[in-house]
mmCIF file of C-alpha atoms and ligand atoms in Angstrom:
data_model
loop_
_atom_site.group_PDB
_atom_site.id
_atom_site.type_symbol
_atom_site.label_atom_id
_atom_site.label_comp_id
_atom_site.label_asym_id
_atom_site.label_seq_id
_atom_site.Cartn_x
_atom_site.Cartn_y
_atom_site.Cartn_z
ATOM 1 C CA MET A 1 95.999 129.493 82.955
ATOM 2 C CA SER A 2 97.625 126.732 85.014
ATOM 3 C CA ALA A 3 96.395 125.995 88.576
ATOM 4 C CA VAL A 4 98.123 127.773 91.586
ATOM 5 C CA VAL A 5 98.674 124.480 93.332
ATOM 6 C CA SER A 6 100.999 121.702 91.850
ATOM 7 C CA ASP A 7 99.652 118.535 90.517
ATOM 8 C CA ARG A 8 101.170 116.401 93.021
ATOM 9 C CA VAL A 9 99.787 118.276 96.018
ATOM 10 C CA LEU A 10 96.233 118.201 94.200
ATOM 11 C CA ALA A 11 96.743 114.504 94.046
ATOM 12 C CA ALA A 12 97.784 114.312 97.629
ATOM 13 C CA THR A 13 94.834 116.448 98.694
ATOM 14 C CA ALA A 14 92.437 114.343 96.743
ATOM 15 C CA SER A 15 93.823 111.352 98.453
ATOM 16 C CA MET A 16 93.136 112.917 101.814
ATOM 17 C CA ALA A 17 89.615 114.415 100.906
ATOM 18 C CA ALA A 18 87.671 111.987 103.069
ATOM 19 C CA VAL A 19 89.820 112.590 106.107
ATOM 20 C CA GLN A 20 90.020 116.367 105.684
ATOM 21 C CA ASP A 21 86.135 116.730 105.230
ATOM 22 C CA PHE A 22 85.627 114.700 108.238
ATOM 23 C CA TYR A 23 88.060 116.732 110.337
ATOM 24 C CA PHE A 24 87.179 120.231 109.280
ATOM 25 C CA ASN A 25 83.656 119.976 107.634
ATOM 26 C CA SER A 26 81.544 117.329 109.367
ATOM 27 C CA ARG A 27 79.039 116.884 112.215
ATOM 28 C CA TYR A 28 82.113 115.980 114.211
ATOM 29 C CA ALA A 29 84.063 119.007 113.251
ATOM 30 C CA GLU A 30 81.118 121.247 114.805
ATOM 31 C CA ARG A 31 81.173 119.417 118.060
ATOM 32 C CA ARG A 32 84.697 118.419 118.623
ATOM 33 C CA GLY A 33 85.822 119.767 122.045
ATOM 34 C CA GLN A 34 82.424 120.686 123.231
ATOM 35 C CA PRO A 35 81.188 119.750 126.857
ATOM 36 C CA GLY A 36 79.606 116.524 126.841
ATOM 37 C CA VAL A 37 80.765 115.108 123.680
ATOM 38 C CA CYS A 38 82.232 111.463 123.586
ATOM 39 C CA ASP A 39 85.056 111.500 121.228
ATOM 40 C CA PHE A 40 86.213 108.209 119.913
ATOM 41 C CA THR A 41 87.641 109.361 116.633
ATOM 42 C CA PHE A 42 91.315 110.130 116.259
ATOM 43 C CA GLY A 43 94.352 108.658 118.272
ATOM 44 C CA ASN A 44 94.557 111.898 120.641
ATOM 45 C CA PRO A 45 95.146 112.042 124.126
ATOM 46 C CA GLN A 46 91.944 113.183 126.266
ATOM 47 C CA GLU A 47 93.626 113.069 129.822
ATOM 48 C CA VAL A 48 96.663 114.854 131.357
ATOM 49 C CA PRO A 49 100.015 114.176 129.740
ATOM 50 C CA LEU A 50 102.389 111.521 131.448
ATOM 51 C CA PRO A 51 104.118 112.951 134.332
ATOM 52 C CA GLY A 52 107.513 111.412 133.174
ATOM 53 C CA LEU A 53 107.050 113.208 129.699
ATOM 54 C CA VAL A 54 106.481 116.395 131.243
ATOM 55 C CA ARG A 55 109.391 116.077 133.546
ATOM 56 C CA ALA A 56 111.778 114.899 130.796
ATOM 57 C CA LEU A 57 110.942 117.971 128.558
ATOM 58 C CA GLN A 58 111.348 120.299 131.516
ATOM 59 C CA ALA A 59 114.747 118.887 132.306
ATOM 60 C CA HIS A 60 116.185 119.127 128.923
ATOM 61 C CA ALA A 61 114.697 122.552 127.956
ATOM 62 C CA VAL A 62 117.518 123.996 130.155
ATOM 63 C CA PRO A 63 120.426 124.657 127.966
ATOM 64 C CA GLN A 64 123.810 122.971 129.076
ATOM 65 C CA ASN A 65 126.044 124.584 126.518
ATOM 66 C CA ASN A 66 125.972 127.141 123.825
ATOM 67 C CA SER A 67 124.968 124.571 121.108
ATOM 68 C CA TRP A 68 122.055 123.184 123.073
ATOM 69 C CA PHE A 69 119.696 124.290 120.356
ATOM 70 C CA ALA A 70 122.069 124.217 117.130
ATOM 71 C CA TYR A 71 120.951 122.192 114.133
ATOM 72 C CA LYS A 72 120.571 118.568 114.899
ATOM 73 C CA THR A 73 120.822 115.580 112.630
ATOM 74 C CA SER A 74 120.442 112.057 113.961
ATOM 75 C CA GLU A 75 122.630 112.700 117.111
ATOM 76 C CA ASP A 76 125.320 110.190 118.232
ATOM 77 C CA GLU A 77 123.927 109.812 121.911
ATOM 78 C CA PRO A 78 120.066 109.105 121.032
ATOM 79 C CA ARG A 79 121.219 106.867 118.243
ATOM 80 C CA ALA A 80 123.619 104.739 120.307
ATOM 81 C CA PHE A 81 121.039 104.612 123.181
ATOM 82 C CA LEU A 82 118.409 103.414 120.396
ATOM 83 C CA ALA A 83 120.638 100.709 118.637
ATOM 84 C CA ASP A 84 121.082 99.323 122.301
ATOM 85 C CA ALA A 85 117.215 99.339 123.278
ATOM 86 C CA LEU A 86 116.032 98.137 119.818
ATOM 87 C CA SER A 87 118.591 95.297 119.651
ATOM 88 C CA ARG A 88 117.349 94.014 123.177
ATOM 89 C CA GLU A 89 113.733 94.583 122.326
ATOM 90 C CA LEU A 90 113.720 93.009 118.951
ATOM 91 C CA GLY A 91 116.748 90.439 119.384
ATOM 92 C CA LEU A 92 118.384 91.783 116.443
ATOM 93 C CA ALA A 93 121.926 93.471 116.459
ATOM 94 C CA PHE A 94 121.280 97.079 115.302
ATOM 95 C CA GLU A 95 124.264 99.422 115.104
ATOM 96 C CA PRO A 96 123.640 103.192 115.629
ATOM 97 C CA GLU A 97 124.468 103.810 111.802
ATOM 98 C CA ASP A 98 121.210 101.724 111.088
ATOM 99 C CA ILE A 99 118.934 104.266 112.738
ATOM 100 C CA ALA A 100 117.703 107.687 111.397
ATOM 101 C CA LEU A 101 116.010 109.809 113.854
ATOM 102 C CA THR A 102 112.888 111.388 112.277
ATOM 103 C CA PRO A 103 109.789 113.587 113.369
ATOM 104 C CA GLY A 104 107.733 110.618 114.323
ATOM 105 C CA ALA A 105 106.682 107.475 112.161
ATOM 106 C CA PHE A 106 105.362 110.094 109.388
ATOM 107 C CA GLY A 107 108.842 111.294 108.853
ATOM 108 C CA ALA A 108 110.298 107.779 108.841
ATOM 109 C CA ILE A 109 107.841 106.478 106.302
ATOM 110 C CA ALA A 110 108.508 109.650 103.977
ATOM 111 C CA LEU A 111 112.331 108.948 104.422
ATOM 112 C CA ALA A 112 111.741 105.388 103.362
ATOM 113 C CA PHE A 113 109.631 106.268 100.287
ATOM 114 C CA ARG A 114 112.089 109.113 99.353
ATOM 115 C CA MET A 115 115.231 106.620 99.637
ATOM 116 C CA LEU A 116 113.702 103.632 97.928
ATOM 117 C CA LEU A 117 111.469 104.913 95.223
ATOM 118 C CA SER A 118 111.921 106.193 91.764
ATOM 119 C CA PRO A 119 109.388 107.774 89.385
ATOM 120 C CA GLY A 120 106.794 105.129 88.456
ATOM 121 C CA ASP A 121 107.418 102.871 91.443
ATOM 122 C CA ALA A 122 104.477 101.270 92.956
ATOM 123 C CA VAL A 123 103.954 100.415 96.903
ATOM 124 C CA LEU A 124 101.253 97.925 98.176
ATOM 125 C CA ILE A 125 99.518 99.124 101.126
ATOM 126 C CA PRO A 126 96.816 97.284 103.457
ATOM 127 C CA LEU A 127 93.154 97.888 102.952
ATOM 128 C CA PRO A 128 91.649 98.653 105.417
ATOM 129 C CA GLY A 129 94.548 100.660 106.639
ATOM 130 C CA TRP A 130 96.034 104.024 107.809
ATOM 131 C CA PHE A 131 94.754 106.862 105.536
ATOM 132 C CA CYS A 132 98.028 108.752 104.935
ATOM 133 C CA TYR A 133 100.207 106.390 102.961
ATOM 134 C CA GLY A 134 98.279 107.323 99.867
ATOM 135 C CA SER A 135 98.799 111.041 100.088
ATOM 136 C CA MET A 136 102.348 110.884 100.850
ATOM 137 C CA LEU A 137 102.966 108.453 97.728
ATOM 138 C CA ALA A 138 100.764 110.786 95.523
ATOM 139 C CA ALA A 139 102.822 113.719 96.785
ATOM 140 C CA GLU A 140 105.923 111.601 95.245
ATOM 141 C CA GLY A 141 104.343 110.807 92.172
ATOM 142 C CA MET A 142 104.234 107.275 93.115
ATOM 143 C CA GLU A 143 101.527 104.648 92.847
ATOM 144 C CA ALA A 144 99.730 103.266 95.876
ATOM 145 C CA VAL A 145 98.195 99.838 95.240
ATOM 146 C CA GLN A 146 95.815 98.969 97.882
ATOM 147 C CA VAL A 147 95.734 95.260 98.865
ATOM 148 C CA PRO A 148 92.906 94.071 100.781
ATOM 149 C CA LEU A 149 93.398 91.952 103.853
ATOM 150 C CA VAL A 150 91.590 88.748 104.430
ATOM 151 C CA PRO A 151 87.805 89.612 105.163
ATOM 152 C CA GLY A 152 86.775 88.989 108.615
ATOM 153 C CA SER A 153 90.141 87.886 110.163
ATOM 154 C CA PHE A 154 92.118 90.804 108.720
ATOM 155 C CA ASP A 155 95.084 88.451 108.322
ATOM 156 C CA LEU A 156 97.631 89.317 105.521
ATOM 157 C CA ASP A 157 96.255 88.055 102.216
ATOM 158 C CA LEU A 158 99.427 86.414 100.597
ATOM 159 C CA ASP A 159 97.590 85.490 97.301
ATOM 160 C CA ALA A 160 96.323 89.015 96.861
ATOM 161 C CA ILE A 161 99.822 90.384 97.742
ATOM 162 C CA ASP A 162 101.496 87.966 95.292
ATOM 163 C CA ALA A 163 99.076 88.915 92.495
ATOM 164 C CA ALA A 164 99.299 92.569 93.100
ATOM 165 C CA ILE A 165 103.222 92.587 92.607
ATOM 166 C CA GLY A 166 104.038 93.882 89.191
ATOM 167 C CA PRO A 167 107.414 94.837 87.518
ATOM 168 C CA ASN A 168 107.089 98.454 89.108
ATOM 169 C CA THR A 169 106.612 97.304 92.668
ATOM 170 C CA ARG A 170 109.268 98.255 94.938
ATOM 171 C CA ILE A 171 107.755 98.312 98.613
ATOM 172 C CA VAL A 172 105.325 96.317 100.464
ATOM 173 C CA VAL A 173 103.982 97.911 103.623
ATOM 174 C CA VAL A 174 102.950 95.790 106.720
ATOM 175 C CA ASN A 175 101.503 97.586 109.479
ATOM 176 C CA THR A 176 101.673 95.380 112.682
ATOM 177 C CA PRO A 177 99.960 96.028 115.255
ATOM 178 C CA HIS A 178 97.411 97.007 112.573
ATOM 179 C CA ASN A 179 95.387 100.186 112.474
ATOM 180 C CA PRO A 180 92.317 99.991 112.582
ATOM 181 C CA THR A 181 91.903 96.273 113.309
ATOM 182 C CA GLY A 182 94.393 95.710 116.114
ATOM 183 C CA ARG A 183 95.788 92.534 114.603
ATOM 184 C CA ILE A 184 99.356 91.576 115.304
ATOM 185 C CA TYR A 185 100.699 89.242 112.378
ATOM 186 C CA PRO A 186 102.209 85.920 113.750
ATOM 187 C CA ARG A 187 105.705 84.868 113.038
ATOM 188 C CA ALA A 188 104.349 82.190 110.535
ATOM 189 C CA GLN A 189 102.510 84.569 108.395
ATOM 190 C CA LEU A 190 105.393 86.715 108.327
ATOM 191 C CA GLU A 191 107.709 83.996 107.385
ATOM 192 C CA ALA A 192 105.362 83.042 104.401
ATOM 193 C CA LEU A 193 105.287 86.688 103.485
ATOM 194 C CA ALA A 194 109.248 86.768 103.397
ATOM 195 C CA GLU A 195 109.317 83.781 101.263
ATOM 196 C CA LEU A 196 106.774 85.080 98.887
ATOM 197 C CA LEU A 197 108.855 88.466 98.705
ATOM 198 C CA GLU A 198 112.033 86.443 97.813
ATOM 199 C CA ARG A 199 110.378 84.532 95.130
ATOM 200 C CA ALA A 200 108.486 87.599 93.794
ATOM 201 C CA SER A 201 111.720 89.514 93.571
ATOM 202 C CA ALA A 202 113.363 86.849 91.695
ATOM 203 C CA ARG A 203 110.166 87.002 89.313
ATOM 204 C CA ILE A 204 110.140 90.732 88.701
ATOM 205 C CA GLY A 205 113.990 91.020 88.641
ATOM 206 C CA ARG A 206 114.359 93.583 91.283
ATOM 207 C CA ARG A 207 114.555 93.638 95.028
ATOM 208 C CA LEU A 208 111.312 94.161 96.664
ATOM 209 C CA PHE A 209 111.619 96.052 100.163
ATOM 210 C CA LEU A 210 109.424 95.625 103.080
ATOM 211 C CA LEU A 211 108.578 98.730 105.205
ATOM 212 C CA SER A 212 107.106 97.507 108.616
ATOM 213 C CA ASP A 213 105.090 100.252 110.090
ATOM 214 C CA GLU A 214 105.261 99.578 113.810
ATOM 215 C CA PRO A 215 104.198 102.740 115.802
ATOM 216 C CA TYR A 216 101.762 100.650 118.006
ATOM 217 C CA ARG A 217 104.612 97.912 118.674
ATOM 218 C CA ARG A 218 104.507 98.666 122.518
ATOM 219 C CA ILE A 219 100.749 98.608 122.615
ATOM 220 C CA ARG A 220 99.813 95.095 122.873
ATOM 221 C CA PHE A 221 97.099 93.245 125.129
ATOM 222 C CA ASP A 222 97.355 89.945 127.128
ATOM 223 C CA GLY A 223 100.977 89.597 126.705
ATOM 224 C CA MET A 224 100.740 89.089 123.008
ATOM 225 C CA PRO A 225 104.182 88.396 121.419
ATOM 226 C CA PHE A 226 105.506 90.646 118.757
ATOM 227 C CA VAL A 227 107.555 89.588 115.850
ATOM 228 C CA SER A 228 109.055 92.357 113.579
ATOM 229 C CA PRO A 229 109.188 91.674 110.006
ATOM 230 C CA ALA A 230 112.790 92.928 110.242
ATOM 231 C CA ALA A 231 113.764 89.457 111.890
ATOM 232 C CA VAL A 232 112.265 87.400 109.065
ATOM 233 C CA TYR A 233 112.887 89.428 105.940
ATOM 234 C CA PRO A 234 116.365 91.149 105.596
ATOM 235 C CA TRP A 235 115.426 93.767 103.264
ATOM 236 C CA THR A 236 113.134 95.454 105.816
ATOM 237 C CA LEU A 237 112.962 98.947 107.079
ATOM 238 C CA ILE A 238 111.249 99.591 110.448
ATOM 239 C CA ASP A 239 109.452 102.831 111.269
ATOM 240 C CA TYR A 240 108.696 103.859 114.815
ATOM 241 C CA SER A 241 106.952 106.673 116.696
ATOM 242 C CA TYR A 242 107.114 107.390 120.293
ATOM 243 C CA GLY A 243 103.798 109.482 119.736
ATOM 244 C CA LYS A 244 101.503 106.495 120.397
ATOM 245 C CA VAL A 245 102.860 104.795 123.403
ATOM 246 C CA LEU A 246 103.315 108.238 125.223
ATOM 247 C CA LEU A 247 100.074 109.442 123.814
ATOM 248 C CA ALA A 248 101.851 112.603 122.859
ATOM 249 C CA PRO A 249 101.743 112.670 118.898
ATOM 250 C CA GLY A 250 102.192 116.605 118.907
ATOM 251 C CA GLN A 251 105.850 116.116 120.295
ATOM 252 C CA ARG A 252 107.470 114.391 117.502
ATOM 253 C CA ILE A 253 110.003 111.860 117.588
ATOM 254 C CA GLY A 254 110.529 108.384 115.972
ATOM 255 C CA TYR A 255 113.089 106.582 113.557
ATOM 256 C CA LEU A 256 113.565 104.592 110.599
ATOM 257 C CA ALA A 257 115.743 101.471 111.299
ATOM 258 C CA LEU A 258 117.349 99.085 108.676
ATOM 259 C CA SER A 259 117.140 95.450 109.382
ATOM 260 C CA PRO A 260 120.617 94.255 110.690
ATOM 261 C CA LEU A 261 119.895 91.057 108.633
ATOM 262 C CA MET A 262 120.157 93.217 105.146
ATOM 263 C CA PRO A 263 123.209 92.246 103.195
ATOM 264 C CA ARG A 264 126.193 94.672 103.853
ATOM 265 C CA GLU A 265 126.404 96.432 100.604
ATOM 266 C CA ASP A 266 122.509 97.445 100.398
ATOM 267 C CA ARG A 267 122.652 98.413 104.170
ATOM 268 C CA GLN A 268 125.531 100.670 103.520
ATOM 269 C CA ALA A 269 124.035 102.363 100.531
ATOM 270 C CA LEU A 270 120.865 103.160 102.799
ATOM 271 C CA ARG A 271 122.938 104.412 105.665
ATOM 272 C CA ASP A 272 124.888 106.614 103.144
ATOM 273 C CA ALA A 273 121.526 107.999 101.852
ATOM 274 C CA PHE A 274 119.857 108.971 105.276
ATOM 275 C CA PHE A 275 121.405 112.478 105.430
ATOM 276 C CA GLY A 276 120.798 113.655 101.869
ATOM 277 C CA ALA A 277 117.202 112.225 101.943
ATOM 278 C CA GLN A 278 116.391 113.739 105.253
ATOM 279 C CA VAL A 279 117.604 117.168 104.093
ATOM 280 C CA SER A 280 115.845 116.885 101.035
ATOM 281 C CA LEU A 281 112.527 116.521 102.994
ATOM 282 C CA GLY A 282 113.123 119.734 104.444
ATOM 283 C CA TRP A 283 115.605 119.139 107.408
ATOM 284 C CA SER A 284 113.395 116.143 108.570
ATOM 285 C CA PHE A 285 115.020 115.567 111.997
ATOM 286 C CA PRO A 286 113.394 115.618 115.542
ATOM 287 C CA ASN A 287 113.709 118.809 117.454
ATOM 288 C CA ALA A 288 116.768 118.936 119.617
ATOM 289 C CA LEU A 289 114.697 118.772 122.876
ATOM 290 C CA MET A 290 112.972 115.486 121.830
ATOM 291 C CA GLN A 291 116.653 114.108 120.975
ATOM 292 C CA TYR A 292 117.930 114.912 124.481
ATOM 293 C CA ALA A 293 114.892 113.293 126.177
ATOM 294 C CA LEU A 294 114.792 110.209 124.248
ATOM 295 C CA PRO A 295 116.531 108.124 126.787
ATOM 296 C CA ASP A 296 113.999 109.235 129.485
ATOM 297 C CA LEU A 297 111.014 108.408 127.405
ATOM 298 C CA GLU A 298 112.006 104.817 126.453
ATOM 299 C CA SER A 299 110.465 103.434 129.485
ATOM 300 C CA LEU A 300 107.417 105.524 129.661
ATOM 301 C CA SER A 301 103.988 104.218 128.432
ATOM 302 C CA LEU A 302 100.226 105.098 128.586
ATOM 303 C CA ASP A 303 98.474 103.000 131.265
ATOM 304 C CA MET A 304 97.994 99.786 129.509
ATOM 305 C CA ALA A 305 95.877 98.359 132.511
ATOM 306 C CA ALA A 306 93.391 101.269 131.947
ATOM 307 C CA LEU A 307 93.528 100.768 128.162
ATOM 308 C CA THR A 308 92.744 96.980 128.727
ATOM 309 C CA GLY A 309 89.925 97.784 130.954
ATOM 310 C CA ARG A 310 88.195 100.018 128.496
ATOM 311 C CA ARG A 311 88.854 97.510 125.704
ATOM 312 C CA ASP A 312 87.172 94.673 127.658
ATOM 313 C CA ARG A 313 84.390 96.943 128.797
ATOM 314 C CA MET A 314 83.518 97.973 125.229
ATOM 315 C CA VAL A 315 84.101 94.683 123.425
ATOM 316 C CA GLY A 316 81.773 93.026 126.131
ATOM 317 C CA ALA A 317 79.002 95.465 125.921
ATOM 318 C CA LEU A 318 78.984 95.948 122.180
ATOM 319 C CA ARG A 319 78.952 92.185 121.635
ATOM 320 C CA GLN A 320 76.153 91.778 124.066
ATOM 321 C CA TRP A 321 74.100 94.159 121.787
ATOM 322 C CA GLY A 322 74.890 92.195 118.765
ATOM 323 C CA TYR A 323 77.762 94.169 117.536
ATOM 324 C CA GLU A 324 80.274 92.203 115.267
ATOM 325 C CA VAL A 325 83.515 93.487 117.054
ATOM 326 C CA LEU A 326 87.061 92.217 116.324
ATOM 327 C CA GLN A 327 88.924 91.793 119.610
ATOM 328 C CA PRO A 328 92.055 94.111 119.144
ATOM 329 C CA GLU A 329 95.348 92.151 120.177
ATOM 330 C CA GLY A 330 97.192 95.670 120.034
ATOM 331 C CA THR A 331 96.811 99.337 119.228
ATOM 332 C CA PHE A 332 94.312 101.526 120.887
ATOM 333 C CA TYR A 333 91.511 101.027 118.355
ATOM 334 C CA LEU A 334 88.291 98.750 118.091
ATOM 335 C CA PHE A 335 87.083 97.766 114.734
ATOM 336 C CA ALA A 336 83.462 96.766 114.333
ATOM 337 C CA ARG A 337 80.790 96.424 111.780
ATOM 338 C CA ALA A 338 77.975 99.065 111.614
ATOM 339 C CA PRO A 339 74.745 97.315 112.533
ATOM 340 C CA GLY A 340 72.556 97.368 109.726
ATOM 341 C CA GLY A 341 75.488 97.682 107.385
ATOM 342 C CA ASP A 342 74.976 101.195 106.517
ATOM 343 C CA GLY A 343 77.875 102.969 108.196
ATOM 344 C CA SER A 344 76.705 106.664 107.542
ATOM 345 C CA ARG A 345 73.319 106.066 108.930
ATOM 346 C CA PHE A 346 75.069 104.606 112.144
ATOM 347 C CA PHE A 347 77.519 107.227 112.405
ATOM 348 C CA ASN A 348 74.586 109.819 112.311
ATOM 349 C CA ALA A 349 72.452 108.000 114.819
ATOM 350 C CA LEU A 350 75.336 108.179 117.308
ATOM 351 C CA ALA A 351 76.164 111.782 116.226
ATOM 352 C CA ASP A 352 72.506 112.838 117.168
ATOM 353 C CA ARG A 353 73.542 111.919 120.679
ATOM 354 C CA ASP A 354 77.007 113.574 120.810
ATOM 355 C CA VAL A 355 78.821 110.183 120.466
ATOM 356 C CA PHE A 356 81.424 110.148 117.537
ATOM 357 C CA VAL A 357 83.229 107.264 115.990
ATOM 358 C CA MET A 358 85.514 107.383 113.129
ATOM 359 C CA PRO A 359 83.199 106.469 110.204
ATOM 360 C CA GLY A 360 84.330 103.370 107.997
ATOM 361 C CA SER A 361 84.079 105.661 104.886
ATOM 362 C CA VAL A 362 87.274 107.496 106.020
ATOM 363 C CA LEU A 363 89.034 104.204 106.205
ATOM 364 C CA GLN A 364 87.497 102.923 102.761
ATOM 365 C CA THR A 365 85.394 100.402 104.537
ATOM 366 C CA PRO A 366 82.081 102.036 104.682
ATOM 367 C CA GLU A 367 80.225 99.111 106.460
ATOM 368 C CA TYR A 368 82.672 99.153 109.443
ATOM 369 C CA PHE A 369 83.539 101.927 112.209
ATOM 370 C CA ARG A 370 86.523 102.362 114.449
ATOM 371 C CA VAL A 371 86.553 103.341 118.004
ATOM 372 C CA CYS A 372 89.582 104.896 119.681
ATOM 373 C CA LEU A 373 90.087 103.774 123.057
ATOM 374 C CA THR A 374 91.977 106.890 124.305
ATOM 375 C CA ALA A 375 88.653 108.228 125.301
ATOM 376 C CA THR A 376 88.155 108.687 129.044
ATOM 377 C CA ASP A 377 86.271 106.138 131.126
ATOM 378 C CA ALA A 378 83.540 108.740 131.599
ATOM 379 C CA MET A 379 83.048 108.962 127.916
ATOM 380 C CA VAL A 380 82.809 105.264 127.689
ATOM 381 C CA GLU A 381 80.198 104.931 130.195
ATOM 382 C CA ARG A 382 78.230 107.676 128.877
ATOM 383 C CA ALA A 383 78.410 106.451 125.114
ATOM 384 C CA LEU A 384 77.574 102.609 126.054
ATOM 385 C CA PRO A 385 73.952 102.782 126.395
ATOM 386 C CA VAL A 386 73.808 105.141 123.161
ATOM 387 C CA PHE A 387 75.732 102.381 121.291
ATOM 388 C CA GLY A 388 72.957 99.920 122.879
ATOM 389 C CA ASP A 389 69.950 102.126 121.850
ATOM 390 C CA VAL A 390 71.442 102.720 118.295
ATOM 391 C CA ALA A 391 71.870 99.170 117.519
ATOM 392 C CA ALA A 392 68.308 98.234 118.866
ATOM 393 C CA GLY A 393 66.910 101.289 116.827
ATOM 394 C CA LEU A 394 68.663 100.134 113.628
ATOM 395 C CA ALA A 395 67.473 96.506 114.132
ATOM 396 C CA ALA A 396 64.024 97.584 114.607
ATOM 397 C CA ALA A 397 63.979 99.839 111.633
HETATM 398 C C1 PLP B 1 99.743 103.031 111.148
HETATM 399 C C2 PLP B 1 100.136 104.315 111.391
HETATM 400 N N1 PLP B 1 101.281 104.597 110.940
HETATM 401 C C3 PLP B 1 101.933 105.871 111.227
HETATM 402 C C4 PLP B 1 101.521 106.827 111.824
HETATM 403 C C5 PLP B 1 101.985 108.250 112.031
HETATM 404 O O1 PLP B 1 102.504 108.101 113.369
HETATM 405 P P1 PLP B 1 103.132 109.501 113.985
HETATM 406 O O2 PLP B 1 102.006 110.634 113.758
HETATM 407 O O3 PLP B 1 103.330 109.228 115.514
HETATM 408 O O4 PLP B 1 104.157 109.875 113.375
HETATM 409 C C6 PLP B 1 100.091 106.587 112.278
HETATM 410 C C7 PLP B 1 99.232 107.606 113.100
HETATM 411 O O5 PLP B 1 98.234 107.455 113.360
HETATM 412 C C8 PLP B 1 99.447 105.148 112.086
HETATM 413 O O6 PLP B 1 98.348 104.913 112.601
#
């Protein structure tokens, strides 16, 4: 008798097994949300929502006409607003038709995969990297090829990317600023990648696309500049989400944007594909309310000064206790090596004292761990001595 659940969902579930297990069945799952727990795991808000976000949602919840809550596609007003805002931010001339509004970056990534991939196609994804590309590809019957970043610096490894490109490769995913390392790739590295993709496209006889996964684009420290791959490689699609900068990932809005440098014919073909692809994904458009609110959301941000303070406090303290920590340039994550090299032992030693980090095993880098800085200052202060004790304990063991 055949299984109830489809093969592709079984494959997607297998790809997410470590995350699912951590979220639902781990020591973290048992303790999540309990008083006294210091939660540095997922990128969720732990303080009151931004007042500007609440005001925008309240204001636009009041209907102004009979079709206020009618079906919405990518509506003209937010699209025009975004084309203008994005053009100014990235220095590229986006037109409203280049932008598909989606339920967050998730929806935009799914849309890019749906529009560009045919059965048997392969996508290169970074290692370490966000843990959901693989399951989304498995559900589409596509191959995810993990390409390691340069060990230590976590720069793009151009030789590894070049070597991984085969006749079935269609998309290379670049995530900048990068989850979990916080790296922001400089222009020179992206230009070298663009040249490589140009050469490799000629070699394999088909056009390679670049998916620039940029949901943390606004979350940068120390005035770090940001260059979108869309400015250096014409066949780039950008995915973005407001969920990170607003710290409200449960209110879903984002977009997929085509690089204006893309040749007209290809750009038009993708513009024409947006609607059909989004319908086929299950009417994958943001809710009406989020579309109305979008212009009010554009200038809002989580508290970067507080986030910077937390980053500096944690990087300083962890280094003092001998941790090997990468100083993040963007995102709200810290990536560090587990003292003693045994990530699971380290995780358990912290968990014994109600401090929870994202274990490296979930990110397929078992000797590392990730700290999410959306925790409160009080959690940071309570947890720091625990990080100190655990490092000392593991060194003595
Ligand atoms: C690298 C990366 N891409 C995409 C997403 C999806 O973002 P959203 O849930 O806002 O759609 C995330 C969320 O964690 C992420 O870290």
